[in-house]
Coordinates of C-alpha atoms in Angstrom, one line a residue:
M1 CA -41.3 -47.9 -22.1
M2 CA -38.7 -46.0 -24.2
K3 CA -41.3 -43.2 -24.9
L4 CA -42.0 -43.0 -21.1
N5 CA -38.2 -42.7 -20.3
K6 CA -37.8 -39.8 -22.9
I7 CA -40.7 -38.2 -21.4
W8 CA -39.1 -38.4 -17.9
L9 CA -36.0 -37.3 -19.4
A10 CA -37.4 -34.2 -20.8
I11 CA -39.2 -33.4 -17.4
A12 CA -35.8 -33.8 -15.8
I13 CA -34.1 -31.5 -18.1
F14 CA -36.8 -29.0 -17.6
I15 CA -36.8 -29.1 -13.8
L16 CA -33.0 -28.7 -13.9
G17 CA -33.2 -25.8 -16.3
M18 CA -35.8 -24.0 -14.0
H19 CA -33.6 -24.8 -10.9
S20 CA -30.7 -23.3 -12.7
S21 CA -32.6 -20.0 -13.6
I22 CA -33.8 -19.6 -10.1
V23 CA -30.3 -20.0 -8.8
F24 CA -28.9 -17.3 -11.2
A25 CA -31.9 -15.0 -10.5
Q26 CA -31.0 -15.2 -6.9
Y27 CA -27.4 -14.4 -7.4
P28 CA -26.0 -12.8 -5.2
D29 CA -27.8 -13.8 -2.0
R30 CA -25.0 -13.3 0.5
P31 CA -21.7 -10.9 0.6
I32 CA -19.0 -11.0 -2.2
K33 CA -15.4 -11.1 -1.6
M34 CA -13.0 -9.1 -3.9
V35 CA -9.4 -10.2 -3.7
V36 CA -6.5 -7.8 -4.2
A37 CA -3.3 -9.6 -4.7
Y38 CA -1.1 -7.1 -2.9
P39 CA -0.9 -5.5 0.6
P40 CA -3.1 -2.3 1.2
G41 CA -1.9 1.2 -0.1
G42 CA -1.1 0.4 -3.9
G43 CA -2.9 1.3 -6.8
T44 CA -4.9 -2.1 -7.1
D45 CA -6.0 -1.7 -3.5
I46 CA -7.1 1.9 -4.2
I47 CA -9.1 1.1 -7.2
A48 CA -10.7 -1.9 -5.6
R49 CA -12.0 0.2 -2.7
L50 CA -13.2 2.8 -5.0
I51 CA -15.3 0.3 -7.1
A52 CA -16.3 -2.3 -4.4
P53 CA -18.9 -0.2 -2.4
E54 CA -20.7 1.0 -5.6
L55 CA -20.6 -2.4 -7.2
G56 CA -22.1 -3.8 -4.1
K57 CA -24.9 -1.3 -4.2
Q58 CA -25.7 -2.3 -7.8
L59 CA -25.5 -6.1 -7.0
G60 CA -27.5 -5.6 -3.6
Q61 CA -24.8 -7.1 -1.4
N62 CA -21.7 -6.0 0.5
I63 CA -18.4 -6.5 -1.2
T64 CA -15.5 -6.9 1.2
I65 CA -11.7 -6.4 0.3
E66 CA -9.2 -9.3 1.0
N67 CA -5.5 -8.3 0.6
R68 CA -3.5 -11.3 0.0
G69 CA 0.0 -10.1 -1.1
G70 CA 3.2 -12.1 -2.1
A71 CA 5.1 -13.4 -5.2
S72 CA 4.3 -10.3 -7.2
G73 CA 0.6 -10.9 -7.2
N74 CA 0.7 -14.7 -8.0
I75 CA -0.5 -15.9 -4.4
G76 CA -3.6 -13.8 -4.3
T77 CA -4.5 -14.5 -7.9
D78 CA -3.9 -18.1 -7.6
A79 CA -6.2 -18.1 -4.4
V80 CA -9.1 -16.8 -6.7
V81 CA -8.2 -19.4 -9.3
H82 CA -8.9 -22.1 -6.9
S83 CA -12.0 -20.5 -5.4
P84 CA -15.6 -21.9 -6.2
P85 CA -16.7 -20.5 -9.5
N86 CA -19.8 -19.0 -8.2
G87 CA -19.5 -15.4 -8.3
Y88 CA -18.9 -14.9 -4.6
T89 CA -14.9 -14.4 -5.1
L90 CA -13.7 -11.8 -7.5
L91 CA -10.3 -10.6 -8.4
M92 CA -9.2 -7.0 -8.9
G93 CA -6.3 -7.9 -11.2
N94 CA -3.7 -5.7 -12.9
I95 CA -1.0 -5.9 -15.5
G96 CA 1.7 -7.9 -13.4
P97 CA 0.0 -11.2 -12.3
N98 CA -2.4 -11.0 -15.3
A99 CA -0.1 -10.3 -18.2
I100 CA 3.6 -9.8 -17.2
N101 CA 4.3 -12.5 -14.6
V102 CA 4.1 -15.5 -17.3
S103 CA 7.4 -13.9 -18.7
I104 CA 9.0 -13.3 -15.5
F105 CA 8.4 -16.6 -13.6
K106 CA 9.5 -20.0 -14.9
K107 CA 6.7 -21.8 -13.1
M108 CA 3.3 -20.2 -12.7
P109 CA 0.8 -21.6 -10.6
Y110 CA -1.9 -20.7 -13.0
N111 CA -2.5 -19.5 -16.5
P112 CA -3.9 -16.0 -16.7
E113 CA -5.7 -16.6 -19.9
K114 CA -7.1 -20.1 -19.1
D115 CA -7.9 -20.1 -15.5
L116 CA -9.7 -16.8 -15.0
V117 CA -12.8 -15.3 -16.7
P118 CA -12.2 -11.6 -17.6
I119 CA -15.2 -9.4 -16.8
A120 CA -14.1 -5.9 -17.9
L121 CA -11.2 -3.6 -17.9
V122 CA -11.6 -0.9 -15.2
G123 CA -8.9 1.6 -15.2
I124 CA -5.6 2.5 -16.8
T125 CA -3.0 4.8 -15.2
P126 CA 0.7 5.7 -16.1
N127 CA 3.3 5.3 -13.4
V128 CA 5.1 8.3 -12.2
L129 CA 8.7 8.6 -11.3
I130 CA 8.9 10.1 -7.8
T131 CA 11.8 10.6 -5.3
A132 CA 12.3 12.1 -1.8
P133 CA 12.2 15.9 -1.9
E134 CA 15.9 16.1 -0.9
F135 CA 17.2 13.7 -3.8
P136 CA 19.3 15.8 -6.0
I137 CA 17.5 15.6 -9.3
K138 CA 14.9 17.8 -10.9
N139 CA 14.3 16.1 -14.2
I140 CA 15.0 13.0 -16.3
P141 CA 18.5 14.4 -17.7
D142 CA 19.4 14.9 -14.0
L143 CA 18.6 11.4 -13.1
I144 CA 20.4 9.9 -16.0
K145 CA 23.5 12.0 -15.5
L146 CA 23.7 11.1 -11.8
A147 CA 23.2 7.4 -12.7
K148 CA 25.9 7.3 -15.2
S149 CA 28.2 9.0 -12.6
Q150 CA 27.2 6.3 -10.0
P151 CA 26.5 3.0 -11.6
G152 CA 24.7 0.5 -9.2
R153 CA 24.4 3.2 -6.6
I154 CA 20.7 4.3 -7.3
N155 CA 18.0 1.8 -6.0
F156 CA 14.5 1.7 -7.5
P157 CA 11.8 -0.2 -5.8
S158 CA 8.8 -2.1 -7.2
A159 CA 5.6 -3.6 -6.1
G160 CA 7.2 -7.0 -7.0
N161 CA 9.0 -8.7 -9.7
G162 CA 7.2 -8.4 -13.0
T163 CA 4.9 -5.4 -12.0
S164 CA 4.9 -2.3 -14.1
S165 CA 7.0 -0.5 -11.6
H166 CA 9.9 -3.2 -12.0
L167 CA 9.6 -3.0 -15.9
S168 CA 9.3 0.8 -16.1
G169 CA 12.8 0.9 -14.3
V170 CA 14.2 -1.9 -16.5
L171 CA 13.1 0.0 -19.7
M172 CA 14.8 3.2 -18.5
N173 CA 17.9 1.3 -17.5
S174 CA 17.9 -0.3 -21.2
M175 CA 17.0 2.9 -23.1
A176 CA 19.3 5.3 -21.1
N177 CA 22.0 2.9 -20.7
I178 CA 22.3 3.2 -16.9
D179 CA 22.4 0.8 -14.1
M180 CA 19.9 1.4 -11.4
V181 CA 19.4 -1.4 -9.0
H182 CA 15.9 -3.2 -8.7
I183 CA 14.7 -3.9 -5.2
P184 CA 11.4 -5.8 -5.3
Y185 CA 8.8 -5.3 -2.6
K186 CA 5.5 -7.0 -1.7
G187 CA 3.4 -4.0 -2.5
G188 CA 3.6 -0.3 -3.6
G189 CA 2.7 1.0 -0.1
L190 CA 5.9 -0.5 1.3
A191 CA 7.9 0.8 -1.5
I192 CA 6.9 4.3 -1.0
T193 CA 7.6 3.9 2.8
D194 CA 11.1 3.1 2.0
L195 CA 11.5 5.7 -0.4
L196 CA 10.5 8.3 2.3
G197 CA 13.1 6.6 4.7
G198 CA 15.9 7.0 2.2
Q199 CA 16.4 3.2 1.6
V200 CA 15.7 3.5 -2.2
Q201 CA 16.0 6.7 -4.2
V202 CA 13.6 6.8 -7.2
Y203 CA 10.2 4.9 -7.7
F204 CA 8.0 4.3 -10.7
A205 CA 4.8 4.4 -8.6
T206 CA 1.3 4.2 -9.8
I207 CA -0.3 7.6 -9.7
P208 CA -3.2 6.5 -7.4
A209 CA -0.6 5.3 -4.8
A210 CA 1.8 8.4 -5.2
M211 CA -1.0 11.1 -5.4
P212 CA -1.4 11.7 -1.6
F213 CA 2.3 11.9 -1.2
I214 CA 2.7 14.3 -4.3
K215 CA -0.1 16.7 -3.0
S216 CA 1.4 16.7 0.6
G217 CA 5.0 17.4 -0.9
K218 CA 6.4 14.3 0.9
V219 CA 7.6 13.2 -2.5
K220 CA 8.8 15.0 -5.6
A221 CA 7.2 13.9 -8.9
I222 CA 9.6 14.1 -11.9
A223 CA 7.8 12.7 -15.0
V224 CA 5.0 10.2 -16.0
T225 CA 5.7 7.1 -17.9
S226 CA 2.9 7.1 -20.5
E227 CA 3.2 8.4 -24.1
T228 CA 1.0 11.6 -23.4
R229 CA 0.7 13.5 -20.3
S230 CA -1.7 12.5 -17.5
S231 CA -4.9 14.5 -17.0
A232 CA -4.2 13.8 -13.2
L233 CA -1.0 15.5 -13.4
S234 CA -1.1 17.5 -16.5
D235 CA 1.8 19.9 -15.6
L236 CA 4.1 16.9 -15.4
P237 CA 6.1 16.2 -18.5
T238 CA 6.3 12.5 -19.9
I239 CA 9.7 10.5 -19.8
A240 CA 9.6 10.5 -23.5
E241 CA 9.5 14.2 -23.9
S242 CA 12.1 14.5 -21.1
G243 CA 14.9 13.0 -23.2
L244 CA 14.0 9.3 -23.7
P245 CA 11.9 9.6 -27.0
G246 CA 9.6 6.3 -27.5
Y247 CA 9.5 5.4 -23.7
S248 CA 6.1 4.3 -22.6
A249 CA 4.8 2.1 -19.8
S250 CA 1.3 2.3 -18.1
T251 CA -0.6 0.0 -15.6
W252 CA -4.1 -1.2 -16.0
Y253 CA -6.5 -2.9 -13.8
G254 CA -9.5 -5.3 -14.5
L255 CA -12.1 -7.4 -12.6
Y256 CA -11.9 -11.3 -13.0
A257 CA -13.8 -14.3 -11.8
P258 CA -12.6 -18.0 -11.5
K259 CA -12.9 -20.1 -14.6
G260 CA -16.2 -21.9 -14.7
T261 CA -18.3 -19.1 -13.3
P262 CA -21.7 -19.2 -15.0
N263 CA -22.2 -16.8 -17.9
E264 CA -25.3 -15.6 -16.4
V265 CA -23.3 -14.5 -13.3
I266 CA -20.5 -12.9 -15.3
D267 CA -23.1 -11.0 -17.3
Q268 CA -24.9 -9.8 -14.2
I269 CA -21.6 -8.6 -12.6
H270 CA -20.5 -6.9 -15.9
K271 CA -23.8 -5.1 -16.2
A272 CA -23.4 -3.7 -12.7
L273 CA -19.8 -2.7 -13.2
M274 CA -20.8 -0.9 -16.3
E275 CA -23.4 1.2 -14.1
V276 CA -20.6 1.9 -11.6
L277 CA -18.1 3.2 -14.1
K278 CA -20.8 5.4 -15.8
N279 CA -21.5 7.1 -12.3
P280 CA -20.0 10.7 -12.4
S281 CA -19.0 10.7 -8.9
V282 CA -17.1 7.5 -9.3
K283 CA -15.4 8.7 -12.5
E284 CA -14.3 11.9 -10.7
Q285 CA -13.1 10.1 -7.9
M286 CA -10.9 7.8 -10.1
L287 CA -9.7 10.8 -12.0
Q288 CA -8.5 12.5 -8.9
R289 CA -6.5 9.5 -8.0
G290 CA -4.9 9.2 -11.4
F291 CA -7.1 6.6 -13.1
E292 CA -8.4 7.0 -16.4
V293 CA -11.8 5.0 -16.8
A294 CA -11.7 2.0 -19.2
T295 CA -14.7 0.0 -19.9
T296 CA -14.9 -3.3 -22.0
S297 CA -17.0 -6.2 -22.8
P298 CA -15.6 -9.5 -21.3
A299 CA -14.5 -10.6 -24.9
Q300 CA -12.9 -7.1 -25.5
F301 CA -11.0 -7.6 -22.1
A302 CA -9.8 -11.1 -23.2
T303 CA -8.5 -9.8 -26.4
F304 CA -6.7 -7.0 -24.7
I305 CA -5.2 -9.4 -22.1
H306 CA -3.8 -11.6 -24.9
S307 CA -2.2 -8.7 -26.7
E308 CA -0.7 -7.3 -23.3
I309 CA 1.0 -10.8 -22.7
A310 CA 2.6 -10.7 -26.0
K311 CA 3.8 -7.0 -25.6
W312 CA 5.5 -7.6 -22.3
A313 CA 7.0 -10.8 -23.2
K314 CA 9.0 -8.7 -25.9
V315 CA 9.9 -6.2 -23.4
V316 CA 11.2 -8.8 -20.9
K317 CA 13.3 -10.6 -23.6
L318 CA 14.5 -7.1 -24.8
A319 CA 15.6 -6.2 -21.3
G320 CA 17.4 -9.5 -20.8
I321 CA 15.4 -10.4 -17.7
E322 CA 15.9 -14.0 -16.8
P323 CA 12.8 -16.0 -15.5
E324 CA 12.9 -16.7 -11.8

């Protein structure tokens, strides 16, 4: 009798294994949703809309973008965390909700390392300091001089507390010993709108979000925040070479799935994503918008995220930002 039970158990395990393989082989059999935890118009939204159509072609299904902004990216990210772990809800994350926010918010609704599965790093871009054309500065020394003469009078927006646009300004305040006032928004597109309207004076925008306005002359580009010049704006100096040696801050973007998503599905998405990022047309479109293509394995991306959380925790502490 016991021998018979073992035989039936082996048969059941075999059938379950076969069923599992069939399920994975069929993925995806319906459209996929990619969540952007910000309103339309910012860097995360731009890179998601660049990647999604080509990734959909590789996977054989349409990928729709869902913008769920709020709480500096925490609301949309948390929505993905609590989605079924089946590969049909993905997150185009970035440095804010996936690395910085744990040092900014006292209570986080999720753990960025434990509650999400990293698929791959997709792109990196420095921020670019922009102003309205009529704002009376031409370079970083001009800005520092003006800020010192008018403490608390120059406002800089961000895409939300804890985003790189926020910490870029905090870092400049700290290193230049000035007092620009941070104004948090719910996304980068809204911040640029108010910059054009004169409600804020300077903005550490992501290059993809700022590029159309720079090219059209609607905003004036002053400097980039990376250690070296950006290939997308090669004529523009870095903040470091403009009078603040050692200054460096960049934004990165990566694809995630909810914790518990089967490894077979993660591998399939990763393989498809790598094909997308090798596509010369996609690479050129990313470069034109200010993204440097960055590809990793899921394990490499996980290691990178861990190092970024530690790095920005030190910056937040150095800047004296109190958790909210």
